[in-house]
mmCIF file of C-alpha atoms in Angstrom:
data_model
loop_
_atom_site.group_PDB
_atom_site.id
_atom_site.type_symbol
_atom_site.label_atom_id
_atom_site.label_comp_id
_atom_site.label_asym_id
_atom_site.label_seq_id
_atom_site.Cartn_x
_atom_site.Cartn_y
_atom_site.Cartn_z
ATOM 1 C CA UNK A 1010 153.278 61.806 40.767
ATOM 2 C CA UNK A 1011 156.323 60.327 42.526
ATOM 3 C CA UNK A 1012 159.430 59.929 40.392
ATOM 4 C CA UNK A 1013 159.939 56.603 38.789
ATOM 5 C CA UNK A 1014 162.959 54.557 39.723
ATOM 6 C CA UNK A 1015 164.382 54.767 36.130
ATOM 7 C CA UNK A 1016 164.470 58.586 36.420
ATOM 8 C CA UNK A 1017 166.815 58.529 39.423
ATOM 9 C CA UNK A 1018 170.050 57.942 37.417
ATOM 10 C CA UNK A 1019 171.742 61.377 37.021
ATOM 11 C CA UNK A 1020 174.899 62.166 35.324
ATOM 12 C CA UNK A 1021 178.186 62.399 37.344
ATOM 13 C CA UNK A 1022 178.374 66.227 36.740
ATOM 14 C CA UNK A 1023 174.951 66.761 38.229
ATOM 15 C CA UNK A 1024 175.803 64.573 41.187
ATOM 16 C CA UNK A 1025 179.038 66.410 41.836
ATOM 17 C CA UNK A 1026 177.241 69.768 41.610
ATOM 18 C CA UNK A 1027 174.692 68.653 44.051
ATOM 19 C CA UNK A 1028 177.260 67.326 46.534
ATOM 20 C CA UNK A 1029 179.194 70.648 46.217
ATOM 21 C CA UNK A 1030 175.943 72.574 47.016
ATOM 22 C CA UNK A 1031 175.411 70.341 50.105
ATOM 23 C CA UNK A 1032 178.943 70.921 51.249
ATOM 24 C CA UNK A 1033 178.515 74.732 50.856
ATOM 25 C CA UNK A 1034 175.193 74.503 52.737
ATOM 26 C CA UNK A 1035 176.825 72.964 55.781
ATOM 27 C CA UNK A 1036 180.100 74.953 55.562
ATOM 28 C CA UNK A 1037 178.035 78.118 55.725
ATOM 29 C CA UNK A 1038 175.256 77.048 58.148
ATOM 30 C CA UNK A 1039 176.783 74.603 60.735
ATOM 31 C CA UNK A 1040 178.041 77.214 63.174
ATOM 32 C CA UNK A 1041 174.635 79.033 62.947
ATOM 33 C CA UNK A 1042 172.730 75.823 63.479
ATOM 34 C CA UNK A 1043 174.859 75.069 66.574
ATOM 35 C CA UNK A 1044 174.610 78.629 67.920
ATOM 36 C CA UNK A 1045 170.933 79.330 67.209
ATOM 37 C CA UNK A 1046 169.374 75.811 67.524
ATOM 38 C CA UNK A 1047 167.624 74.885 70.712
ATOM 39 C CA UNK A 1048 169.328 71.490 71.165
ATOM 40 C CA UNK A 1049 169.445 71.228 74.968
ATOM 41 C CA UNK A 1050 173.234 71.305 74.774
ATOM 42 C CA UNK A 1051 173.510 68.156 72.709
ATOM 43 C CA UNK A 1052 174.994 69.842 69.583
ATOM 44 C CA UNK A 1053 172.682 67.737 67.437
ATOM 45 C CA UNK A 1054 171.539 69.078 64.114
ATOM 46 C CA UNK A 1055 168.475 66.883 63.620
ATOM 47 C CA UNK A 1056 164.852 66.646 64.596
ATOM 48 C CA UNK A 1057 163.768 66.174 68.206
ATOM 49 C CA UNK A 1058 161.277 63.339 68.714
ATOM 50 C CA UNK A 1059 158.965 63.632 71.692
ATOM 51 C CA UNK A 1060 158.200 59.948 72.004
ATOM 52 C CA UNK A 1061 156.394 58.643 75.122
ATOM 53 C CA UNK A 1062 159.611 57.480 76.546
ATOM 54 C CA UNK A 1063 161.402 60.817 75.869
ATOM 55 C CA UNK A 1064 160.196 62.921 78.858
ATOM 56 C CA UNK A 1065 162.560 65.895 78.357
ATOM 57 C CA UNK A 1066 163.912 68.040 75.476
ATOM 58 C CA UNK A 1067 167.283 66.452 75.840
ATOM 59 C CA UNK A 1068 165.829 62.943 75.566
ATOM 60 C CA UNK A 1069 163.838 64.099 72.557
ATOM 61 C CA UNK A 1070 166.931 65.496 70.867
ATOM 62 C CA UNK A 1071 168.677 62.228 71.485
ATOM 63 C CA UNK A 1072 165.859 59.931 70.547
ATOM 64 C CA UNK A 1073 166.962 59.114 67.100
ATOM 65 C CA UNK A 1074 170.403 58.271 68.471
ATOM 66 C CA UNK A 1075 168.618 56.053 71.052
ATOM 67 C CA UNK A 1076 166.960 54.188 68.084
ATOM 68 C CA UNK A 1077 170.366 53.640 66.539
ATOM 69 C CA UNK A 1078 171.874 52.494 69.872
ATOM 70 C CA UNK A 1079 169.164 49.787 70.162
ATOM 71 C CA UNK A 1080 170.450 48.391 66.870
ATOM 72 C CA UNK A 1081 174.002 48.492 68.053
ATOM 73 C CA UNK A 1082 173.111 46.579 71.190
ATOM 74 C CA UNK A 1083 171.015 44.024 69.320
ATOM 75 C CA UNK A 1084 173.738 43.349 66.793
ATOM 76 C CA UNK A 1085 176.394 43.099 69.442
ATOM 77 C CA UNK A 1086 174.377 40.582 71.361
ATOM 78 C CA UNK A 1087 173.858 38.531 68.178
ATOM 79 C CA UNK A 1088 177.470 38.612 66.973
ATOM 80 C CA UNK A 1089 179.214 38.514 70.318
ATOM 81 C CA UNK A 1090 182.136 40.103 68.495
ATOM 82 C CA UNK A 1091 183.410 43.730 68.006
ATOM 83 C CA UNK A 1092 181.231 45.865 65.679
ATOM 84 C CA UNK A 1093 182.150 48.578 63.326
ATOM 85 C CA UNK A 1094 179.404 51.275 63.087
ATOM 86 C CA UNK A 1095 179.274 53.814 60.307
ATOM 87 C CA UNK A 1096 177.482 57.239 60.499
ATOM 88 C CA UNK A 1097 176.671 58.390 56.940
ATOM 89 C CA UNK A 1098 176.440 62.178 57.355
ATOM 90 C CA UNK A 1099 177.719 62.422 60.933
ATOM 91 C CA UNK A 1100 177.655 66.214 61.200
ATOM 92 C CA UNK A 1101 179.803 67.421 64.083
ATOM 93 C CA UNK A 1102 179.969 63.928 65.617
ATOM 94 C CA UNK A 1103 177.505 64.203 68.383
ATOM 95 C CA UNK A 1104 175.729 60.978 67.419
ATOM 96 C CA UNK A 1105 179.033 59.088 67.477
ATOM 97 C CA UNK A 1106 179.779 60.402 70.976
ATOM 98 C CA UNK A 1107 176.283 59.372 72.211
ATOM 99 C CA UNK A 1108 176.770 55.840 70.914
ATOM 100 C CA UNK A 1109 180.359 55.433 72.025
ATOM 101 C CA UNK A 1110 179.441 56.482 75.597
ATOM 102 C CA UNK A 1111 176.588 54.017 75.903
ATOM 103 C CA UNK A 1112 177.291 51.135 73.463
ATOM 104 C CA UNK A 1113 179.614 48.074 73.822
ATOM 105 C CA UNK A 1114 183.105 49.006 74.958
ATOM 106 C CA UNK A 1115 184.712 47.185 71.906
ATOM 107 C CA UNK A 1116 182.667 48.834 69.184
ATOM 108 C CA UNK A 1117 184.429 51.065 66.665
ATOM 109 C CA UNK A 1118 182.712 54.080 65.123
ATOM 110 C CA UNK A 1119 183.366 55.937 61.902
ATOM 111 C CA UNK A 1120 181.618 59.060 60.798
ATOM 112 C CA UNK A 1121 181.572 60.538 57.328
ATOM 113 C CA UNK A 1122 180.652 64.119 56.599
ATOM 114 C CA UNK A 1123 180.857 66.078 53.365
ATOM 115 C CA UNK A 1124 181.713 69.297 55.299
ATOM 116 C CA UNK A 1125 185.405 69.906 56.238
ATOM 117 C CA UNK A 1126 184.175 72.378 58.854
ATOM 118 C CA UNK A 1127 182.063 69.720 60.524
ATOM 119 C CA UNK A 1128 185.022 67.249 60.532
ATOM 120 C CA UNK A 1129 187.234 69.865 62.069
ATOM 121 C CA UNK A 1130 184.703 70.642 64.816
ATOM 122 C CA UNK A 1131 184.277 66.874 65.451
ATOM 123 C CA UNK A 1132 188.008 66.252 65.650
ATOM 124 C CA UNK A 1133 188.427 69.153 68.155
ATOM 125 C CA UNK A 1134 185.661 67.675 70.378
ATOM 126 C CA UNK A 1135 186.623 64.015 70.038
ATOM 127 C CA UNK A 1136 189.462 63.720 72.592
ATOM 128 C CA UNK A 1137 187.169 64.890 75.399
ATOM 129 C CA UNK A 1138 184.309 62.458 74.613
ATOM 130 C CA UNK A 1139 183.839 59.164 76.544
ATOM 131 C CA UNK A 1140 184.798 56.572 73.942
ATOM 132 C CA UNK A 1141 186.190 59.156 71.604
ATOM 133 C CA UNK A 1142 189.341 57.181 71.013
ATOM 134 C CA UNK A 1143 187.202 54.558 69.336
ATOM 135 C CA UNK A 1144 185.782 57.062 66.879
ATOM 136 C CA UNK A 1145 187.066 58.657 63.767
ATOM 137 C CA UNK A 1146 185.463 61.313 61.508
ATOM 138 C CA UNK A 1147 186.370 61.428 57.771
ATOM 139 C CA UNK A 1148 185.657 64.128 55.296
ATOM 140 C CA UNK A 1149 183.984 62.611 52.197
ATOM 141 C CA UNK A 1150 180.909 62.018 50.088
ATOM 142 C CA UNK A 1151 178.821 59.003 51.227
ATOM 143 C CA UNK A 1152 178.233 58.264 47.563
ATOM 144 C CA UNK A 1153 181.925 57.544 47.127
ATOM 145 C CA UNK A 1154 183.157 56.140 50.499
ATOM 146 C CA UNK A 1155 186.829 55.630 51.166
ATOM 147 C CA UNK A 1156 188.219 52.159 51.969
ATOM 148 C CA UNK A 1157 186.759 50.984 55.282
ATOM 149 C CA UNK A 1158 186.811 47.857 57.365
ATOM 150 C CA UNK A 1159 183.582 45.748 57.040
ATOM 151 C CA UNK A 1160 180.674 47.646 58.553
ATOM 152 C CA UNK A 1161 178.054 45.932 60.705
ATOM 153 C CA UNK A 1162 175.720 48.828 61.094
ATOM 154 C CA UNK A 1163 175.501 51.826 58.805
ATOM 155 C CA UNK A 1164 172.949 54.621 59.607
ATOM 156 C CA UNK A 1165 171.960 57.980 58.285
ATOM 157 C CA UNK A 1166 169.931 60.524 60.223
ATOM 158 C CA UNK A 1167 168.473 63.302 58.076
ATOM 159 C CA UNK A 1168 171.317 62.706 55.537
ATOM 160 C CA UNK A 1169 169.748 60.356 52.945
ATOM 161 C CA UNK A 1170 167.504 63.303 51.864
ATOM 162 C CA UNK A 1171 170.631 65.106 50.568
ATOM 163 C CA UNK A 1172 171.884 62.206 48.434
ATOM 164 C CA UNK A 1173 172.246 63.324 44.841
ATOM 165 C CA UNK A 1174 171.277 59.801 43.696
ATOM 166 C CA UNK A 1175 169.393 57.502 46.064
ATOM 167 C CA UNK A 1176 170.249 54.470 44.158
ATOM 168 C CA UNK A 1177 173.955 55.216 44.548
ATOM 169 C CA UNK A 1178 173.412 55.723 48.244
ATOM 170 C CA UNK A 1179 172.064 52.186 48.684
ATOM 171 C CA UNK A 1180 174.747 50.714 46.356
ATOM 172 C CA UNK A 1181 177.550 52.240 48.320
ATOM 173 C CA UNK A 1182 175.967 51.374 51.694
ATOM 174 C CA UNK A 1183 175.567 47.797 50.643
ATOM 175 C CA UNK A 1184 179.087 47.701 49.322
ATOM 176 C CA UNK A 1185 180.640 48.424 52.696
ATOM 177 C CA UNK A 1186 178.235 46.421 54.793
ATOM 178 C CA UNK A 1187 179.319 42.956 56.028
ATOM 179 C CA UNK A 1188 176.941 40.042 55.239
ATOM 180 C CA UNK A 1189 174.135 40.215 57.786
ATOM 181 C CA UNK A 1190 174.911 43.946 58.413
ATOM 182 C CA UNK A 1191 172.241 46.457 58.735
ATOM 183 C CA UNK A 1192 171.397 49.893 57.252
ATOM 184 C CA UNK A 1193 169.086 52.327 59.129
ATOM 185 C CA UNK A 1194 167.658 55.519 57.823
ATOM 186 C CA UNK A 1195 165.751 58.138 59.760
ATOM 187 C CA UNK A 1196 164.591 60.856 57.412
ATOM 188 C CA UNK A 1197 161.879 62.645 55.567
ATOM 189 C CA UNK A 1198 160.091 60.639 52.878
ATOM 190 C CA UNK A 1199 157.376 61.455 50.392
ATOM 191 C CA UNK A 1200 154.166 59.942 51.569
ATOM 192 C CA UNK A 1201 151.893 61.081 48.712
ATOM 193 C CA UNK A 1202 152.113 63.199 45.558
ATOM 194 C CA UNK A 1203 151.124 66.797 46.366
ATOM 195 C CA UNK A 1204 148.056 68.163 44.668
ATOM 196 C CA UNK A 1205 148.679 71.046 42.234
ATOM 197 C CA UNK A 1206 147.807 73.727 44.819
ATOM 198 C CA UNK A 1207 150.254 72.098 47.286
ATOM 199 C CA UNK A 1208 153.180 71.384 44.898
ATOM 200 C CA UNK A 1209 155.031 74.625 45.758
ATOM 201 C CA UNK A 1210 155.536 73.477 49.289
ATOM 202 C CA UNK A 1211 157.275 70.214 48.205
ATOM 203 C CA UNK A 1212 159.335 72.254 45.738
ATOM 204 C CA UNK A 1213 160.415 74.774 48.329
ATOM 205 C CA UNK A 1214 161.286 72.020 50.773
ATOM 206 C CA UNK A 1215 163.470 70.304 48.168
ATOM 207 C CA UNK A 1216 165.090 73.586 47.135
ATOM 208 C CA UNK A 1217 165.745 74.888 50.604
ATOM 209 C CA UNK A 1218 167.062 71.666 52.151
ATOM 210 C CA UNK A 1219 168.653 70.300 48.966
ATOM 211 C CA UNK A 1220 166.387 67.319 49.075
ATOM 212 C CA UNK A 1221 167.313 65.454 45.967
ATOM 213 C CA UNK A 1222 166.230 62.109 47.472
ATOM 214 C CA UNK A 1223 162.756 62.968 48.722
ATOM 215 C CA UNK A 1224 161.261 59.797 47.454
ATOM 216 C CA UNK A 1225 158.396 57.454 48.663
ATOM 217 C CA UNK A 1226 159.121 54.650 51.142
ATOM 218 C CA UNK A 1227 158.201 52.031 48.512
ATOM 219 C CA UNK A 1228 160.741 53.470 46.092
ATOM 220 C CA UNK A 1229 163.423 53.426 48.776
ATOM 221 C CA UNK A 1230 162.595 49.787 49.498
ATOM 222 C CA UNK A 1231 162.829 48.845 45.858
ATOM 223 C CA UNK A 1232 166.090 50.622 45.251
ATOM 224 C CA UNK A 1233 167.583 48.967 48.354
ATOM 225 C CA UNK A 1234 166.330 45.579 47.337
ATOM 226 C CA UNK A 1235 168.208 45.897 44.063
ATOM 227 C CA UNK A 1236 171.429 46.166 46.121
ATOM 228 C CA UNK A 1237 170.722 43.039 48.199
ATOM 229 C CA UNK A 1238 169.119 44.863 51.196
ATOM 230 C CA UNK A 1239 165.960 43.470 52.642
ATOM 231 C CA UNK A 1240 163.614 45.720 54.513
ATOM 232 C CA UNK A 1241 163.041 44.281 58.015
ATOM 233 C CA UNK A 1242 161.341 47.202 59.797
ATOM 234 C CA UNK A 1243 159.617 50.511 58.964
ATOM 235 C CA UNK A 1244 158.140 52.941 61.435
ATOM 236 C CA UNK A 1245 156.353 56.284 61.201
ATOM 237 C CA UNK A 1246 157.976 58.762 63.619
ATOM 238 C CA UNK A 1247 155.924 61.750 62.430
ATOM 239 C CA UNK A 1248 153.539 61.803 65.413
ATOM 240 C CA UNK A 1249 156.478 62.504 67.750
ATOM 241 C CA UNK A 1250 157.424 65.656 65.911
ATOM 242 C CA UNK A 1251 156.238 69.103 67.082
ATOM 243 C CA UNK A 1252 155.089 71.549 64.373
ATOM 244 C CA UNK A 1253 153.650 74.975 64.427
ATOM 245 C CA UNK A 1254 156.007 76.282 67.020
ATOM 246 C CA UNK A 1255 156.313 80.105 67.527
ATOM 247 C CA UNK A 1256 159.605 79.993 65.690
ATOM 248 C CA UNK A 1257 157.942 78.292 62.775
ATOM 249 C CA UNK A 1258 155.196 80.939 62.662
ATOM 250 C CA UNK A 1259 157.856 83.734 62.794
ATOM 251 C CA UNK A 1260 159.616 82.212 59.715
ATOM 252 C CA UNK A 1261 156.199 82.100 58.000
ATOM 253 C CA UNK A 1262 155.856 85.863 58.570
ATOM 254 C CA UNK A 1263 159.383 86.502 57.351
ATOM 255 C CA UNK A 1264 158.617 84.441 54.212
ATOM 256 C CA UNK A 1265 155.531 86.472 53.445
ATOM 257 C CA UNK A 1266 157.453 89.761 53.982
ATOM 258 C CA UNK A 1267 160.867 89.045 52.479
ATOM 259 C CA UNK A 1268 160.799 85.678 50.889
ATOM 260 C CA UNK A 1269 162.700 86.631 47.737
ATOM 261 C CA UNK A 1270 165.475 88.209 49.826
ATOM 262 C CA UNK A 1271 165.767 85.197 52.131
ATOM 263 C CA UNK A 1272 166.266 82.920 49.102
ATOM 264 C CA UNK A 1273 169.491 84.823 48.352
ATOM 265 C CA UNK A 1274 170.994 83.691 51.657
ATOM 266 C CA UNK A 1275 172.282 80.081 52.388
ATOM 267 C CA UNK A 1276 170.824 80.402 55.908
ATOM 268 C CA UNK A 1277 167.640 82.015 54.620
ATOM 269 C CA UNK A 1278 167.179 79.059 52.230
ATOM 270 C CA UNK A 1279 167.582 76.703 55.207
ATOM 271 C CA UNK A 1280 164.820 78.544 57.098
ATOM 272 C CA UNK A 1281 162.508 78.607 54.149
ATOM 273 C CA UNK A 1282 163.127 74.930 53.479
ATOM 274 C CA UNK A 1283 162.311 74.056 57.082
ATOM 275 C CA UNK A 1284 159.081 76.075 57.020
ATOM 276 C CA UNK A 1285 158.101 74.349 53.783
ATOM 277 C CA UNK A 1286 158.833 71.023 55.403
ATOM 278 C CA UNK A 1287 156.441 71.937 58.266
ATOM 279 C CA UNK A 1288 153.707 72.563 55.716
ATOM 280 C CA UNK A 1289 154.351 69.294 53.874
ATOM 281 C CA UNK A 1290 154.118 67.456 57.164
ATOM 282 C CA UNK A 1291 150.904 69.220 58.127
ATOM 283 C CA UNK A 1292 149.318 68.363 54.766
ATOM 284 C CA UNK A 1293 150.501 64.697 54.914
ATOM 285 C CA UNK A 1294 152.786 65.070 51.885
ATOM 286 C CA UNK A 1295 155.915 64.283 53.851
ATOM 287 C CA UNK A 1296 156.410 61.840 56.730
ATOM 288 C CA UNK A 1297 159.418 61.372 59.070
ATOM 289 C CA UNK A 1298 160.265 57.712 59.031
ATOM 290 C CA UNK A 1299 162.609 55.024 60.217
ATOM 291 C CA UNK A 1300 163.504 52.295 57.742
ATOM 292 C CA UNK A 1301 165.789 49.298 58.549
ATOM 293 C CA UNK A 1302 167.388 46.935 56.081
ATOM 294 C CA UNK A 1303 169.548 43.839 56.391
ATOM 295 C CA UNK A 1304 172.122 42.708 53.864
ATOM 296 C CA UNK A 1305 171.690 39.113 52.811
ATOM 297 C CA UNK A 1306 174.332 36.572 53.832
ATOM 298 C CA UNK A 1307 175.949 34.514 51.140
ATOM 299 C CA UNK A 1308 173.968 31.379 50.238
ATOM 300 C CA UNK A 1309 175.358 28.207 51.788
#
């Protein structure tokens, strides 16, 4: 069964240990992900989405950024004033560069990554990016954000899954959002409880990808509502994913031959977690979804 909301509160020591594990995961793996991933030169670390209006691999790699850009443009049209956009788990900054190059010229962008290496790589790339002077990348935990100007759009692409405490994630996001601001998540969510014979796939996915916040959409909606966030849109993006690629089959063979050895390596755990995710999606245990919330404006 899915975890109940009351069980999501964990002690600070557990939260800190999980955050340290996520930091280590990206410190050790980021360069490999950038070097070995087939990202069409975009330097993205997230899932390509082959939507009907994404005709190329580059467009598919950027599709989640395109979904965020639509929100930036919509909010800019509504407010007719400069926006502040916050990327929660910005990686090496590629999403920020995408938005800054295509969004309103007066929008400011802040990215937060738990990995000092990712922040270093982002800072090295930033000066050469169109709109890079309107971007900043900070090293920190998105469960304990530094002081920031009011945020009009916060988003997390494949980062919410890593949150040690999903309720704390929504609480912190709501704290920095301006009234009427929006929070967008694109991530893996638990669509049903796995059967006993399937449970190992969900466990391997959580273990390999440090998925402490693999929760059902309804639970995410309830946790966000407790922080004054109203769900205004939810969309299943799973049909636009591609599973069962030759690379995935190769990892499956590696798992069968040398699984225990792969679990000893940080990169091996990432590969095994990704393979387990593929099985969870194939079985309908996990879905890749977009969820969009809006923070209530003060009454009166």
